[in-house]
Coordinates of C-alpha atoms in Angstrom, one line a residue:
X164 CA -26.4 -28.4 5.5
X165 CA -24.3 -26.7 3.0
X166 CA -26.0 -27.4 -0.3
X167 CA -30.0 -27.4 0.7
X168 CA -32.5 -25.5 2.0
X169 CA -33.3 -27.7 4.8
X170 CA -36.9 -28.3 4.2
X171 CA -39.6 -30.1 2.6
X172 CA -42.7 -29.0 2.5
X173 CA -45.3 -31.5 2.1
X174 CA -49.1 -30.6 0.7
X175 CA -52.9 -32.5 1.3
X176 CA -55.1 -30.4 -0.5
X177 CA -58.5 -32.6 1.1
X178 CA -57.9 -31.3 3.9
X179 CA -55.6 -28.8 3.5
X180 CA -52.7 -29.3 5.5
X181 CA -49.0 -28.8 5.3
X182 CA -46.4 -29.9 7.7
X183 CA -42.4 -29.5 6.9
X184 CA -39.9 -32.2 7.0
X185 CA -36.5 -31.9 7.2
X186 CA -34.4 -33.0 4.2
X187 CA -31.7 -34.1 5.9
X188 CA -33.8 -37.1 6.2
X189 CA -33.2 -38.0 2.4
X190 CA -30.0 -36.7 1.5
X191 CA -27.5 -38.6 2.6
X192 CA -28.7 -41.9 0.4
X193 CA -30.1 -40.0 -2.2
X194 CA -28.9 -36.1 -2.4
X195 CA -32.0 -34.9 -4.0
X196 CA -33.9 -34.4 -7.9
X197 CA -34.7 -37.3 -8.8
X198 CA -33.4 -39.1 -5.9
X199 CA -35.7 -37.3 -3.5
X200 CA -38.0 -37.9 -5.1
X201 CA -38.3 -41.1 -5.5
X202 CA -37.6 -42.2 -1.6
X203 CA -40.3 -39.3 -1.4
X204 CA -42.9 -41.7 -3.6
X205 CA -41.6 -45.1 -2.1
X206 CA -42.2 -43.9 1.2
X207 CA -45.7 -42.0 0.1
X208 CA -47.1 -43.2 -2.6
X209 CA -49.6 -46.5 -2.6
X210 CA -48.9 -49.3 -5.0
X211 CA -52.3 -49.4 -6.7
X212 CA -53.5 -45.9 -6.5
X213 CA -54.0 -44.5 -10.5
X214 CA -52.3 -41.8 -11.4
X215 CA -55.2 -39.5 -11.0
X216 CA -56.3 -40.9 -7.8
X217 CA -56.4 -38.4 -4.5
X218 CA -53.6 -40.6 -3.2
X219 CA -51.3 -40.3 -5.9
X220 CA -48.2 -37.6 -5.1
X221 CA -47.1 -35.3 -7.4
X222 CA -43.2 -33.9 -6.2
X223 CA -41.6 -31.0 -7.4
X224 CA -38.1 -31.1 -6.8
X225 CA -34.5 -28.9 -6.7
X226 CA -30.8 -30.9 -6.1
X227 CA -28.3 -29.3 -4.1
X228 CA -26.8 -27.5 -6.6
X229 CA -29.7 -25.3 -7.7
X230 CA -28.0 -21.7 -6.8
X231 CA -24.2 -22.4 -7.5
X232 CA -23.6 -20.0 -10.5
X233 CA -22.1 -20.8 -14.0
X234 CA -22.5 -24.7 -14.3
X235 CA -25.8 -24.9 -15.7
X236 CA -27.8 -26.5 -12.7
X237 CA -31.0 -24.3 -13.3
X238 CA -32.8 -27.4 -13.1
X239 CA -35.6 -29.1 -11.4
X240 CA -37.9 -31.6 -11.7
X241 CA -41.3 -32.9 -11.5
X242 CA -41.9 -36.4 -10.6
X243 CA -45.7 -39.3 -9.9
X244 CA -47.0 -41.5 -11.1
X245 CA -47.6 -41.1 -15.4
X246 CA -51.1 -41.6 -17.2
X247 CA -48.9 -41.7 -20.4
X248 CA -46.7 -44.8 -19.3
X249 CA -48.8 -48.1 -20.4
X250 CA -49.0 -49.2 -17.2
X251 CA -49.4 -46.4 -15.1
X252 CA -46.1 -46.1 -13.7
X253 CA -43.5 -43.6 -11.7
X254 CA -41.9 -41.3 -14.0
X255 CA -40.2 -37.9 -14.1
X256 CA -39.8 -34.8 -16.3
X257 CA -37.2 -32.2 -16.5
X258 CA -37.5 -28.1 -16.0
X259 CA -35.4 -25.6 -16.6
X260 CA -36.4 -22.1 -15.7
X261 CA -36.3 -19.6 -12.6
X262 CA -38.8 -21.5 -10.9
X263 CA -36.9 -24.1 -9.3
X264 CA -34.4 -22.0 -7.9
X265 CA -37.0 -19.8 -6.5
X266 CA -38.9 -23.1 -4.6
X267 CA -35.8 -23.0 -3.1
X268 CA -35.1 -19.7 -1.9
X269 CA -38.6 -19.7 -0.4
X270 CA -37.0 -22.7 2.1
X271 CA -37.6 -25.9 0.2
X272 CA -35.9 -29.0 -1.6
X273 CA -39.0 -30.4 -2.4
X274 CA -42.9 -29.9 -2.3
X275 CA -45.0 -33.1 -2.6
X276 CA -48.8 -32.8 -3.1
X277 CA -51.0 -35.6 -2.6
X278 CA -54.9 -35.2 -2.0
X279 CA -57.6 -33.4 -4.3
X280 CA -59.3 -30.2 -3.3
X281 CA -63.5 -29.9 -3.3
X282 CA -63.0 -26.4 -5.4
X283 CA -59.7 -25.3 -7.8
X284 CA -57.4 -24.0 -5.8
X285 CA -53.7 -23.0 -6.1
X286 CA -51.0 -23.0 -3.7
X287 CA -49.1 -19.5 -2.7
X288 CA -46.2 -19.8 -0.5
X289 CA -44.7 -17.3 1.1
X290 CA -42.7 -16.7 4.5
X291 CA -42.9 -20.2 5.5
X292 CA -46.8 -20.2 4.7
X293 CA -49.0 -22.6 2.4
X294 CA -51.8 -20.5 1.3
X295 CA -54.7 -21.9 0.1
X296 CA -55.8 -19.8 -2.5
X297 CA -59.3 -19.8 -5.2
X298 CA -58.7 -20.9 -8.2
X299 CA -62.2 -20.2 -9.8
X300 CA -61.7 -17.5 -11.9
X301 CA -58.9 -19.3 -13.2
X302 CA -60.6 -22.0 -14.4
X303 CA -60.1 -22.6 -17.9
X304 CA -57.4 -20.1 -19.0
X305 CA -54.4 -21.0 -20.5
X306 CA -51.7 -21.3 -18.6
X307 CA -50.0 -18.6 -19.0
X308 CA -52.8 -16.8 -18.7
X309 CA -52.9 -17.9 -15.3
X310 CA -49.5 -16.2 -15.3
X311 CA -49.9 -13.3 -16.3
X312 CA -53.6 -12.9 -14.4
X313 CA -51.7 -13.8 -10.9
X314 CA -48.7 -11.5 -11.8
X315 CA -51.7 -8.4 -12.0
X316 CA -52.7 -9.8 -8.7
X317 CA -48.9 -9.7 -6.5
X318 CA -46.7 -8.1 -9.5
X319 CA -43.8 -9.6 -11.4
X320 CA -42.1 -10.6 -8.7
X321 CA -43.6 -14.1 -8.2
X322 CA -42.6 -17.5 -10.3
X323 CA -46.0 -19.8 -11.2
X324 CA -46.4 -23.0 -12.3
X325 CA -49.3 -23.9 -14.0
X326 CA -51.6 -26.1 -16.0
X327 CA -53.6 -25.2 -19.3
X328 CA -56.9 -26.1 -20.1
X329 CA -55.4 -29.8 -21.0
X330 CA -54.4 -30.6 -17.4
X331 CA -57.8 -29.6 -16.1
X332 CA -59.6 -32.1 -17.9
X333 CA -56.7 -35.2 -17.1
X334 CA -55.6 -35.4 -21.0
X335 CA -52.7 -38.3 -20.9
X336 CA -50.3 -35.8 -23.0
X337 CA -51.2 -32.0 -20.4
X338 CA -47.7 -30.4 -19.2
X339 CA -47.1 -28.0 -16.5
X340 CA -45.8 -24.7 -18.0
X341 CA -43.5 -22.8 -15.2
X342 CA -42.0 -19.4 -15.2
X343 CA -39.7 -18.4 -18.1
X344 CA -42.4 -21.2 -20.4
X345 CA -40.6 -23.8 -19.3
X346 CA -42.1 -27.4 -19.5
X347 CA -41.8 -30.8 -17.9
X348 CA -44.1 -33.1 -19.9
X349 CA -44.9 -36.5 -18.7
X350 CA -48.7 -36.1 -18.3
X351 CA -47.7 -34.6 -15.2
X352 CA -50.1 -31.9 -15.9
X353 CA -53.0 -33.9 -15.6
X354 CA -52.4 -35.4 -12.1
X355 CA -51.9 -31.6 -11.0
X356 CA -55.6 -30.9 -13.0
X357 CA -57.1 -33.9 -11.2
X358 CA -56.4 -32.8 -7.7
X359 CA -57.6 -29.3 -8.7
X360 CA -54.8 -27.6 -8.7
X361 CA -54.8 -25.1 -10.9
X362 CA -51.0 -23.3 -10.1
X363 CA -48.8 -22.8 -7.8
X364 CA -46.7 -19.4 -7.3
X365 CA -43.7 -18.5 -5.4
X366 CA -41.8 -15.5 -4.7
X367 CA -39.3 -14.9 -7.4
X368 CA -35.7 -14.8 -4.5
X369 CA -32.3 -14.4 -5.0
X370 CA -30.8 -17.6 -4.2
X371 CA -27.7 -17.7 -3.6
X372 CA -26.4 -21.7 -1.6
X373 CA -23.8 -21.8 1.5
X374 CA -20.7 -23.7 -0.2
X375 CA -18.7 -25.6 2.2
X376 CA -15.1 -24.7 -0.6
X377 CA -16.3 -21.5 -2.4
X378 CA -12.7 -21.3 -3.7
X379 CA -12.5 -24.7 -4.7
X380 CA -16.0 -24.2 -6.5
X381 CA -14.7 -21.2 -8.5
X382 CA -11.8 -23.6 -9.9
X383 CA -13.7 -25.9 -11.1
X384 CA -16.7 -24.0 -12.6
X385 CA -12.9 -22.5 -14.3
X386 CA -12.0 -25.3 -15.0
X387 CA -15.4 -26.8 -16.7
X388 CA -15.4 -23.5 -18.9
X389 CA -11.9 -24.4 -20.0
X390 CA -13.0 -27.3 -20.9
X391 CA -14.7 -26.3 -24.0
X392 CA -18.2 -27.8 -24.5
X393 CA -19.8 -26.5 -27.2
X394 CA -23.8 -26.5 -28.3
X395 CA -25.8 -28.9 -30.8
X396 CA -27.1 -25.6 -32.8
X397 CA -28.1 -27.8 -35.7
X398 CA -29.3 -31.3 -36.6
X399 CA -29.4 -32.6 -40.4
X400 CA -29.6 -28.7 -41.0
X401 CA -31.9 -28.1 -38.7
X402 CA -31.7 -25.2 -36.5
X403 CA -31.7 -25.9 -33.1
X404 CA -31.2 -22.8 -31.6
X405 CA -33.6 -20.3 -33.5
X406 CA -31.6 -17.1 -34.3
X407 CA -32.7 -13.7 -36.4
X408 CA -33.8 -10.1 -35.2
X409 CA -36.5 -11.3 -33.4
X410 CA -34.9 -13.5 -31.0
X411 CA -32.6 -13.1 -28.1
X412 CA -30.5 -15.1 -25.0
X413 CA -33.1 -16.1 -22.8
X414 CA -30.4 -18.5 -20.6
X415 CA -31.8 -20.3 -17.2
X416 CA -30.3 -18.0 -14.1
X417 CA -27.3 -18.0 -12.9
X418 CA -26.3 -20.3 -16.0
X419 CA -23.0 -19.0 -18.3
X420 CA -23.2 -21.8 -20.9
X421 CA -23.8 -20.8 -24.7
X422 CA -27.3 -22.1 -24.8
X423 CA -29.9 -23.1 -27.6
X424 CA -32.5 -21.9 -25.3
X425 CA -33.8 -18.6 -27.0
X426 CA -36.9 -16.0 -26.4
X427 CA -38.6 -15.2 -29.9
X428 CA -41.1 -11.6 -30.2
X429 CA -43.6 -12.0 -32.6
X430 CA -45.0 -9.3 -35.2
X431 CA -47.7 -9.2 -32.6
X432 CA -45.5 -8.3 -30.0
X433 CA -46.2 -11.9 -28.5
X434 CA -42.9 -13.6 -26.7
X435 CA -41.8 -16.6 -25.4
X436 CA -39.3 -19.3 -25.3
X437 CA -38.9 -20.7 -28.9
X438 CA -36.3 -23.8 -29.0
X439 CA -34.8 -27.5 -30.0
X440 CA -37.9 -29.4 -30.8
X441 CA -40.9 -27.3 -30.2
X442 CA -39.7 -24.7 -32.7
X443 CA -40.2 -26.8 -35.3
X444 CA -42.5 -29.5 -34.4
X445 CA -44.9 -27.8 -36.8
X446 CA -42.6 -25.7 -39.1
X447 CA -42.7 -28.0 -42.1
X448 CA -46.4 -27.7 -42.5
X449 CA -46.4 -23.8 -41.5
X450 CA -43.6 -23.2 -43.9
X451 CA -45.3 -25.1 -46.8
X452 CA -48.3 -22.7 -46.4
X453 CA -47.0 -19.6 -45.4
X454 CA -43.8 -19.6 -46.5
X455 CA -40.2 -19.0 -44.5
X456 CA -41.1 -15.9 -42.5
X457 CA -43.9 -16.3 -40.5
X458 CA -44.7 -16.4 -37.1
X459 CA -46.9 -19.5 -37.1
X460 CA -44.4 -21.7 -35.9
X461 CA -43.9 -19.5 -32.8
X462 CA -47.4 -19.5 -32.4
X463 CA -47.8 -22.7 -32.6
X464 CA -45.4 -23.6 -29.9
X465 CA -47.4 -21.4 -27.6
X466 CA -50.4 -22.9 -28.4
X467 CA -50.0 -25.9 -27.0
X468 CA -47.9 -24.1 -24.3
X469 CA -51.2 -22.3 -23.3
X470 CA -53.4 -25.0 -23.2
X471 CA -51.0 -26.8 -21.2
X472 CA -49.4 -29.8 -24.0
X473 CA -46.9 -31.8 -24.9
X474 CA -45.6 -30.8 -28.1
X475 CA -43.4 -33.5 -28.5
X476 CA -47.3 -35.7 -28.1
X477 CA -48.8 -32.7 -30.4
X478 CA -46.4 -34.1 -33.0
X479 CA -46.9 -37.5 -33.1
X480 CA -50.7 -37.2 -33.0
X481 CA -50.1 -35.1 -36.8
X482 CA -48.0 -37.2 -37.6
X483 CA -50.7 -39.8 -37.4
X484 CA -53.3 -37.8 -38.5
X485 CA -51.6 -37.3 -41.5
X486 CA -50.8 -40.8 -42.0
X487 CA -54.8 -41.7 -41.5
X488 CA -55.3 -38.8 -44.4
X489 CA -53.5 -40.1 -46.8
X490 CA -54.7 -43.7 -46.2
X491 CA -58.7 -42.3 -47.0
X492 CA -58.6 -43.9 -42.3
X493 CA -59.9 -40.2 -41.2
X494 CA -61.2 -37.1 -42.9
X495 CA -63.5 -34.1 -41.9
X496 CA -66.4 -35.9 -41.5
X497 CA -65.7 -39.0 -39.0
X498 CA -63.3 -36.3 -37.0
X499 CA -65.0 -33.5 -36.8
X500 CA -61.6 -32.0 -37.0
X501 CA -60.3 -29.4 -40.0
X502 CA -57.6 -32.7 -41.7
X503 CA -58.7 -30.3 -45.1
X504 CA -56.9 -27.8 -43.6
X505 CA -53.7 -29.6 -42.5
X506 CA -50.8 -27.2 -41.5
X507 CA -52.6 -23.7 -40.7
X508 CA -53.0 -22.5 -37.4
X509 CA -56.6 -23.2 -37.5
X510 CA -56.4 -27.0 -38.0
X511 CA -54.1 -26.9 -35.3
X512 CA -55.6 -24.2 -32.8
X513 CA -58.8 -26.6 -33.4
X514 CA -57.3 -30.1 -32.8
X515 CA -55.8 -28.2 -29.6
X516 CA -58.9 -27.1 -28.4
X517 CA -60.6 -30.5 -28.6
X518 CA -58.4 -32.4 -27.5
X519 CA -58.4 -29.7 -24.1
X520 CA -61.9 -30.0 -23.6
X521 CA -61.8 -33.3 -25.2
X522 CA -64.9 -32.4 -27.5
X523 CA -65.5 -34.8 -29.7
X524 CA -62.8 -37.1 -31.6
X525 CA -60.6 -34.7 -29.1
X526 CA -62.1 -37.2 -26.3
X527 CA -60.5 -40.0 -28.3
X528 CA -57.0 -38.3 -28.3
X529 CA -56.5 -36.9 -24.9
X530 CA -56.6 -40.7 -23.7
X531 CA -53.3 -41.2 -25.8
X532 CA -52.6 -41.4 -29.6
X533 CA -51.7 -45.1 -29.3
X534 CA -55.6 -45.7 -27.8
X535 CA -57.0 -43.7 -30.2
X536 CA -55.6 -46.6 -32.7
X537 CA -56.3 -48.9 -30.9
X538 CA -59.7 -48.3 -31.1
X539 CA -59.8 -47.8 -34.9
X540 CA -57.6 -50.4 -35.2
X541 CA -56.5 -52.2 -38.5
X542 CA -55.0 -49.2 -41.0
X543 CA -54.9 -46.6 -38.1
X544 CA -52.4 -48.9 -35.6
X545 CA -49.8 -50.1 -38.6
X546 CA -49.8 -46.0 -39.8
X547 CA -49.2 -44.8 -35.8
X548 CA -46.6 -48.3 -35.3
X549 CA -43.3 -46.4 -37.3
X550 CA -44.0 -42.6 -35.4
X551 CA -43.7 -44.5 -31.5
X552 CA -42.0 -46.1 -29.5
X553 CA -43.5 -47.4 -26.5
X554 CA -47.0 -46.4 -25.4
X555 CA -47.6 -43.9 -27.9
X556 CA -44.4 -41.9 -27.4
X557 CA -42.7 -40.4 -29.8
X558 CA -39.4 -42.7 -31.6
X559 CA -36.3 -41.4 -30.8
X560 CA -32.9 -42.7 -31.8
X561 CA -34.4 -44.6 -33.0
X562 CA -32.3 -48.6 -32.2
X563 CA -32.1 -49.9 -35.3
X564 CA -29.8 -46.9 -35.9
X565 CA -28.6 -46.7 -32.4
X566 CA -28.2 -50.1 -30.6
X567 CA -26.9 -48.8 -27.8
X568 CA -29.8 -47.0 -27.2
X569 CA -31.9 -50.8 -27.1
X570 CA -31.1 -50.9 -23.4
X571 CA -31.8 -47.9 -22.3
X572 CA -35.3 -48.1 -24.5
X573 CA -36.3 -51.4 -22.7
X574 CA -35.2 -50.5 -19.3
X575 CA -37.2 -47.4 -18.9
X576 CA -41.6 -46.8 -18.9
X577 CA -40.5 -43.8 -21.2
X578 CA -37.9 -42.9 -23.1
X579 CA -35.0 -41.6 -21.0
X580 CA -34.4 -38.6 -22.9
X581 CA -31.6 -37.7 -20.7
X582 CA -29.8 -41.0 -21.0
X583 CA -30.2 -40.8 -25.1
X584 CA -28.7 -37.9 -25.2
X585 CA -25.3 -39.6 -23.8
X586 CA -25.5 -41.4 -27.4
X587 CA -26.9 -38.4 -29.8
X588 CA -24.7 -35.8 -28.6
X589 CA -21.4 -38.2 -29.8
X590 CA -23.3 -39.3 -32.7
X591 CA -24.6 -35.4 -34.2
X592 CA -20.8 -34.2 -33.2
X593 CA -19.0 -37.1 -34.9
X594 CA -21.7 -36.4 -38.3
X595 CA -20.3 -32.5 -37.9
X596 CA -16.7 -33.5 -38.4
X597 CA -17.8 -36.0 -41.0
X598 CA -19.3 -33.1 -43.2
X599 CA -16.4 -31.6 -42.4
X600 CA -18.1 -28.6 -41.0
X601 CA -15.3 -25.8 -39.4
X602 CA -13.7 -26.9 -36.0
X603 CA -15.0 -30.2 -35.5
X604 CA -13.1 -32.4 -33.8
X605 CA -15.0 -35.7 -33.2
X606 CA -13.8 -38.1 -35.6
X607 CA -14.3 -41.9 -35.2
X608 CA -11.1 -42.3 -33.3
X609 CA -12.2 -39.2 -30.5
X610 CA -15.4 -41.0 -30.4
X611 CA -13.7 -44.3 -29.4
X612 CA -11.8 -42.5 -26.9
X613 CA -15.1 -41.3 -25.2
X614 CA -16.5 -44.9 -25.6
X615 CA -13.4 -46.2 -23.7
X616 CA -13.9 -43.7 -20.8
X617 CA -17.1 -43.0 -20.8
X618 CA -19.3 -46.0 -21.5
X619 CA -16.5 -48.7 -20.2
X620 CA -15.1 -49.7 -24.0
X621 CA -14.1 -48.0 -27.5
X622 CA -16.2 -51.2 -29.2
X623 CA -19.6 -49.4 -27.5
X624 CA -18.2 -46.8 -30.7
X625 CA -19.2 -49.1 -32.2
X626 CA -22.5 -49.0 -33.1
X627 CA -22.9 -52.4 -36.1
X628 CA -22.6 -54.6 -32.8
X629 CA -24.3 -55.0 -29.1
X630 CA -20.8 -56.3 -28.5
X631 CA -19.6 -53.7 -24.5
X632 CA -23.6 -52.3 -24.8
X633 CA -24.7 -54.1 -21.8
X634 CA -21.8 -52.5 -19.2
X635 CA -21.9 -49.0 -20.8
X636 CA -26.6 -49.5 -20.5
X637 CA -25.3 -49.4 -16.7
X638 CA -22.9 -47.1 -17.1
X639 CA -24.9 -43.9 -19.4
X640 CA -28.1 -44.9 -16.3
X641 CA -25.8 -44.5 -13.0
X642 CA -24.0 -41.7 -14.3
X643 CA -27.6 -39.6 -15.6
X644 CA -29.6 -40.7 -12.3
X645 CA -26.6 -39.1 -10.5
X646 CA -27.0 -35.9 -12.4
X647 CA -30.7 -36.1 -12.0
X648 CA -29.9 -35.8 -8.5
X649 CA -27.8 -33.1 -8.2
X650 CA -29.5 -31.7 -11.0
X651 CA -27.5 -30.6 -13.9
X652 CA -28.6 -29.7 -17.3
X653 CA -28.4 -32.8 -19.9
X654 CA -27.5 -29.9 -22.8
X655 CA -24.2 -28.9 -20.4
X656 CA -23.7 -32.4 -18.4
X657 CA -21.6 -34.7 -18.5
X658 CA -18.3 -33.1 -20.4
X659 CA -17.4 -36.2 -22.9
X660 CA -16.1 -34.2 -25.3
X661 CA -13.7 -31.7 -25.2
X662 CA -12.1 -28.8 -27.6
X663 CA -9.1 -28.0 -24.9
X664 CA -7.9 -31.6 -24.1
X665 CA -5.2 -32.7 -25.9
X666 CA -7.1 -36.0 -26.9
X667 CA -10.9 -34.1 -27.2
X668 CA -12.0 -36.3 -24.2
X669 CA -13.6 -34.9 -21.3
X670 CA -13.7 -35.6 -17.4
X671 CA -16.0 -37.1 -15.9
X672 CA -15.2 -36.6 -12.7
X673 CA -16.0 -33.0 -12.4
X674 CA -19.6 -33.5 -11.3
X675 CA -18.2 -35.4 -8.0
X676 CA -15.7 -32.3 -7.4
X677 CA -18.4 -29.8 -7.4
X678 CA -20.5 -31.6 -5.1
X679 CA -17.7 -32.2 -3.2
X680 CA -16.8 -28.3 -3.3
X681 CA -21.1 -27.0 -2.2
X682 CA -22.0 -30.4 -0.2
X683 CA -18.8 -31.1 2.0
X684 CA -19.5 -34.4 1.5
X685 CA -16.6 -36.2 0.1
X686 CA -17.2 -37.5 -3.7
X687 CA -15.3 -39.1 -6.5
X688 CA -17.1 -40.7 -9.9
X689 CA -17.1 -44.0 -7.9
X690 CA -19.2 -42.9 -5.3
X691 CA -21.7 -40.3 -6.7
X692 CA -22.0 -43.3 -9.7
X693 CA -23.3 -45.5 -6.5
X694 CA -26.1 -43.1 -5.3
X695 CA -26.9 -42.7 -9.3
X696 CA -27.0 -47.2 -8.8
X697 CA -28.5 -46.3 -5.7
X698 CA -31.5 -44.8 -7.1
X699 CA -31.8 -46.4 -10.2
X700 CA -32.4 -49.5 -8.3
X701 CA -35.3 -47.4 -6.2
X702 CA -37.0 -46.7 -8.9
X703 CA -36.4 -50.1 -10.2
X704 CA -38.0 -51.3 -7.1
X705 CA -41.2 -48.6 -7.7
X706 CA -41.9 -50.5 -10.9
X707 CA -42.0 -53.6 -10.0
X708 CA -44.3 -52.8 -7.6
X709 CA -46.8 -50.8 -9.7
X710 CA -46.9 -54.4 -11.6
X711 CA -43.9 -54.6 -13.9
X712 CA -42.6 -58.0 -15.2
X713 CA -38.4 -57.5 -15.2
X714 CA -37.9 -58.8 -18.4
X715 CA -41.0 -59.4 -19.8
X716 CA -41.5 -55.6 -19.7
X717 CA -38.0 -54.8 -20.4
X718 CA -38.8 -54.8 -24.3
X719 CA -38.6 -53.0 -27.5
X720 CA -41.8 -51.7 -30.1
X721 CA -41.6 -54.8 -32.2
X722 CA -41.5 -52.8 -35.6
X723 CA -37.5 -52.0 -34.3
X724 CA -36.8 -55.8 -34.4
X725 CA -38.5 -57.2 -37.8
X726 CA -39.2 -53.5 -40.6
X727 CA -36.0 -52.4 -41.8
X728 CA -35.0 -48.9 -41.2
X729 CA -35.0 -46.7 -43.8
X730 CA -35.2 -42.9 -43.2
X731 CA -34.5 -40.6 -39.7
X732 CA -34.9 -36.9 -39.8
X733 CA -31.8 -36.3 -37.2
X734 CA -29.3 -38.8 -39.1
X735 CA -31.3 -39.2 -42.7
X736 CA -28.3 -41.0 -44.1
X737 CA -27.9 -43.3 -41.5
X738 CA -24.5 -43.2 -40.4
X739 CA -23.2 -44.1 -37.7
X740 CA -19.6 -45.1 -36.3
X741 CA -18.7 -48.9 -37.1
X742 CA -15.6 -50.7 -36.1
X743 CA -12.7 -49.0 -35.5
X744 CA -14.5 -45.4 -35.8
X745 CA -15.1 -46.3 -39.4
X746 CA -18.6 -44.8 -41.0
X747 CA -20.8 -48.0 -41.7
X748 CA -24.7 -46.7 -42.9
X749 CA -27.2 -48.7 -41.0
X750 CA -29.9 -48.4 -44.0
X751 CA -32.1 -51.3 -43.9
X752 CA -30.7 -52.5 -40.4
X753 CA -33.1 -53.5 -37.7
X754 CA -32.5 -55.1 -34.2
X755 CA -31.0 -58.5 -33.8
X756 CA -33.3 -60.4 -31.2
X757 CA -31.1 -62.2 -30.4
X758 CA -28.4 -60.3 -29.9
X759 CA -30.4 -58.0 -27.4
X760 CA -31.9 -60.8 -25.5
X761 CA -28.4 -61.9 -25.2
X762 CA -27.2 -58.2 -24.0
X763 CA -30.2 -58.0 -21.7
X764 CA -29.2 -60.8 -19.7
X765 CA -25.1 -59.0 -20.1
X766 CA -27.2 -56.3 -18.0
X767 CA -29.0 -58.0 -15.5
X768 CA -25.7 -59.8 -14.6
X769 CA -23.4 -56.7 -14.1
X770 CA -26.7 -54.8 -12.1
X771 CA -26.6 -57.9 -10.4
X772 CA -29.8 -58.7 -11.1
X773 CA -31.4 -61.9 -11.6
X774 CA -30.4 -62.6 -15.5
X775 CA -33.9 -65.0 -16.3
X776 CA -36.2 -62.5 -14.5
X777 CA -34.8 -58.6 -14.1
X778 CA -35.7 -59.1 -11.0
X779 CA -33.3 -57.9 -8.0
X780 CA -32.6 -60.5 -5.6
X781 CA -32.5 -59.0 -1.5
X782 CA -28.7 -59.7 -0.7
X783 CA -28.0 -57.0 -4.4
X784 CA -30.2 -53.9 -2.8
X785 CA -28.8 -55.0 0.6
X786 CA -25.4 -53.8 -1.0
X787 CA -27.2 -50.4 -2.0
X788 CA -28.1 -49.3 1.2
X789 CA -31.8 -50.4 0.3
X790 CA -32.3 -52.6 3.0
X791 CA -36.0 -50.9 3.7
X792 CA -37.3 -51.6 0.4
X793 CA -35.8 -55.0 0.1
X794 CA -38.0 -55.9 3.2
X795 CA -40.9 -53.9 1.3
X796 CA -40.6 -56.1 -1.7
X797 CA -40.3 -59.1 0.1
X798 CA -42.7 -59.1 2.5
X799 CA -44.9 -58.8 -1.2
X800 CA -43.3 -61.7 -2.6
X801 CA -42.0 -59.8 -5.8
X802 CA -38.0 -60.7 -5.1
X803 CA -36.5 -63.7 -6.5

């Protein structure tokens, strides 16, 4: 099979057995990555099993393009039932760095783990062997320290994915931390920890996949580079790419994109990944105390990585604590936290320690900030509401500001970041043009042309109306699900805007052409998006089997309908393209409930689902070659 390692490793920690499955049984319909993980989960995961149940599956998967040089394909996924979503549902997280490539170089397109070990273990996959190694000596160690200890034992030529103390204790916001400080969220570090699985070790290998048409691939890679897609290096003056004498580029393996991924080295000599949200989440508080030139923001990021905690979840917790301090709800005495030292590294270390070890008030926070707020009630709940979207997750790309995101938020169990970034990328590039930045070219007219090609209509780029947003949501989801089957990087793909095309519109056909060149299977834009639609519907079927109620659960936070938006950090002036691409302020806007509900019904019709229930009928699933899925749901009396 061109593009694939050819095998999936299935590991049961309870009986310490491993078996291999052929990738070919899954690749025809689901390609790899998200699709491969969804099908494995559908086949193997009991619907009623909780995230921490020994029967629960955690799946590590790569795509057929992993190992293809120069195109941003060194991505991999961790998938499973998440303790973050409420109720618990199947989710994915997307990681960079080299670990995924090394898993594939070791001979596996995916690794599925079930069961629970009686004692702490780590897996060592090498030479076609899966070793179950004693991890008692790693118990309680940080994720980064675990990696270093294992490299002392095996040498530098290994890649490690591990959990920290937060994962061991089952904190719902526990991350998987891997080679190159890659981090995977959605609480799947806690699922891994619940299995008494501390780490997974694979040898570092030189991954070179076999391509069906290597010369054509080279031409396509050159075409991609010639389009001139550029990174977003700052948002509203806040740097996403951290520059300076102590930093250097740290791209994922085999990637030529001018990425914002960088490594920072502190004055003490510690070094690690430092970029984007994780680099800035503690910066405002730290700068207020330590000034602008300290290492504290970097130390804050590495503390989260060491404990194995999601910086976005920690950011929400910190924001909520600050609002509760100001409202007189929480203090040092009733929390046991040094809230009077808010913004110091001592405060953050104590907070993360107590969450990770579930000590005192940290036990409450480890269950999720929304549950902590609910346990206190009243003003504590009100203090949290502006900060979150679903289930205590950070409010990003608010639908009051960007109506295009409403259906994306509503129909997923957690923030669908790659989908949302299709919207935000156009907005942020348009804002660069509005500010008159050198070289900016995404005008209102260009945004309309991009919307017509990628979202189905020019009016999809009018952020004052729900018109055109149902089709845009479907197109974005199908494309993004297909992209995450390959798996391609969201910093790079899709190529929506292009500096060097006459109309500055990118090329949505490139992904399919690249896939054809690598695998030899004929794809065009439509057939690849059809795979994305199939995987999206399989994901919907999984949610329904786990108790999702269709339209009743496809909802937005109530506050978005009732509380006018006043401010947004990435877009403080709340400016968006309006009619005919002209700038409009969304200050004071709410989501129009009636327009949202009508758009949701239109979206269901476009998907071929029942417009009243949001549940796909059997015929719609069979049309997507999901007959086995339809039969299972029919037997459970879930389908209309």
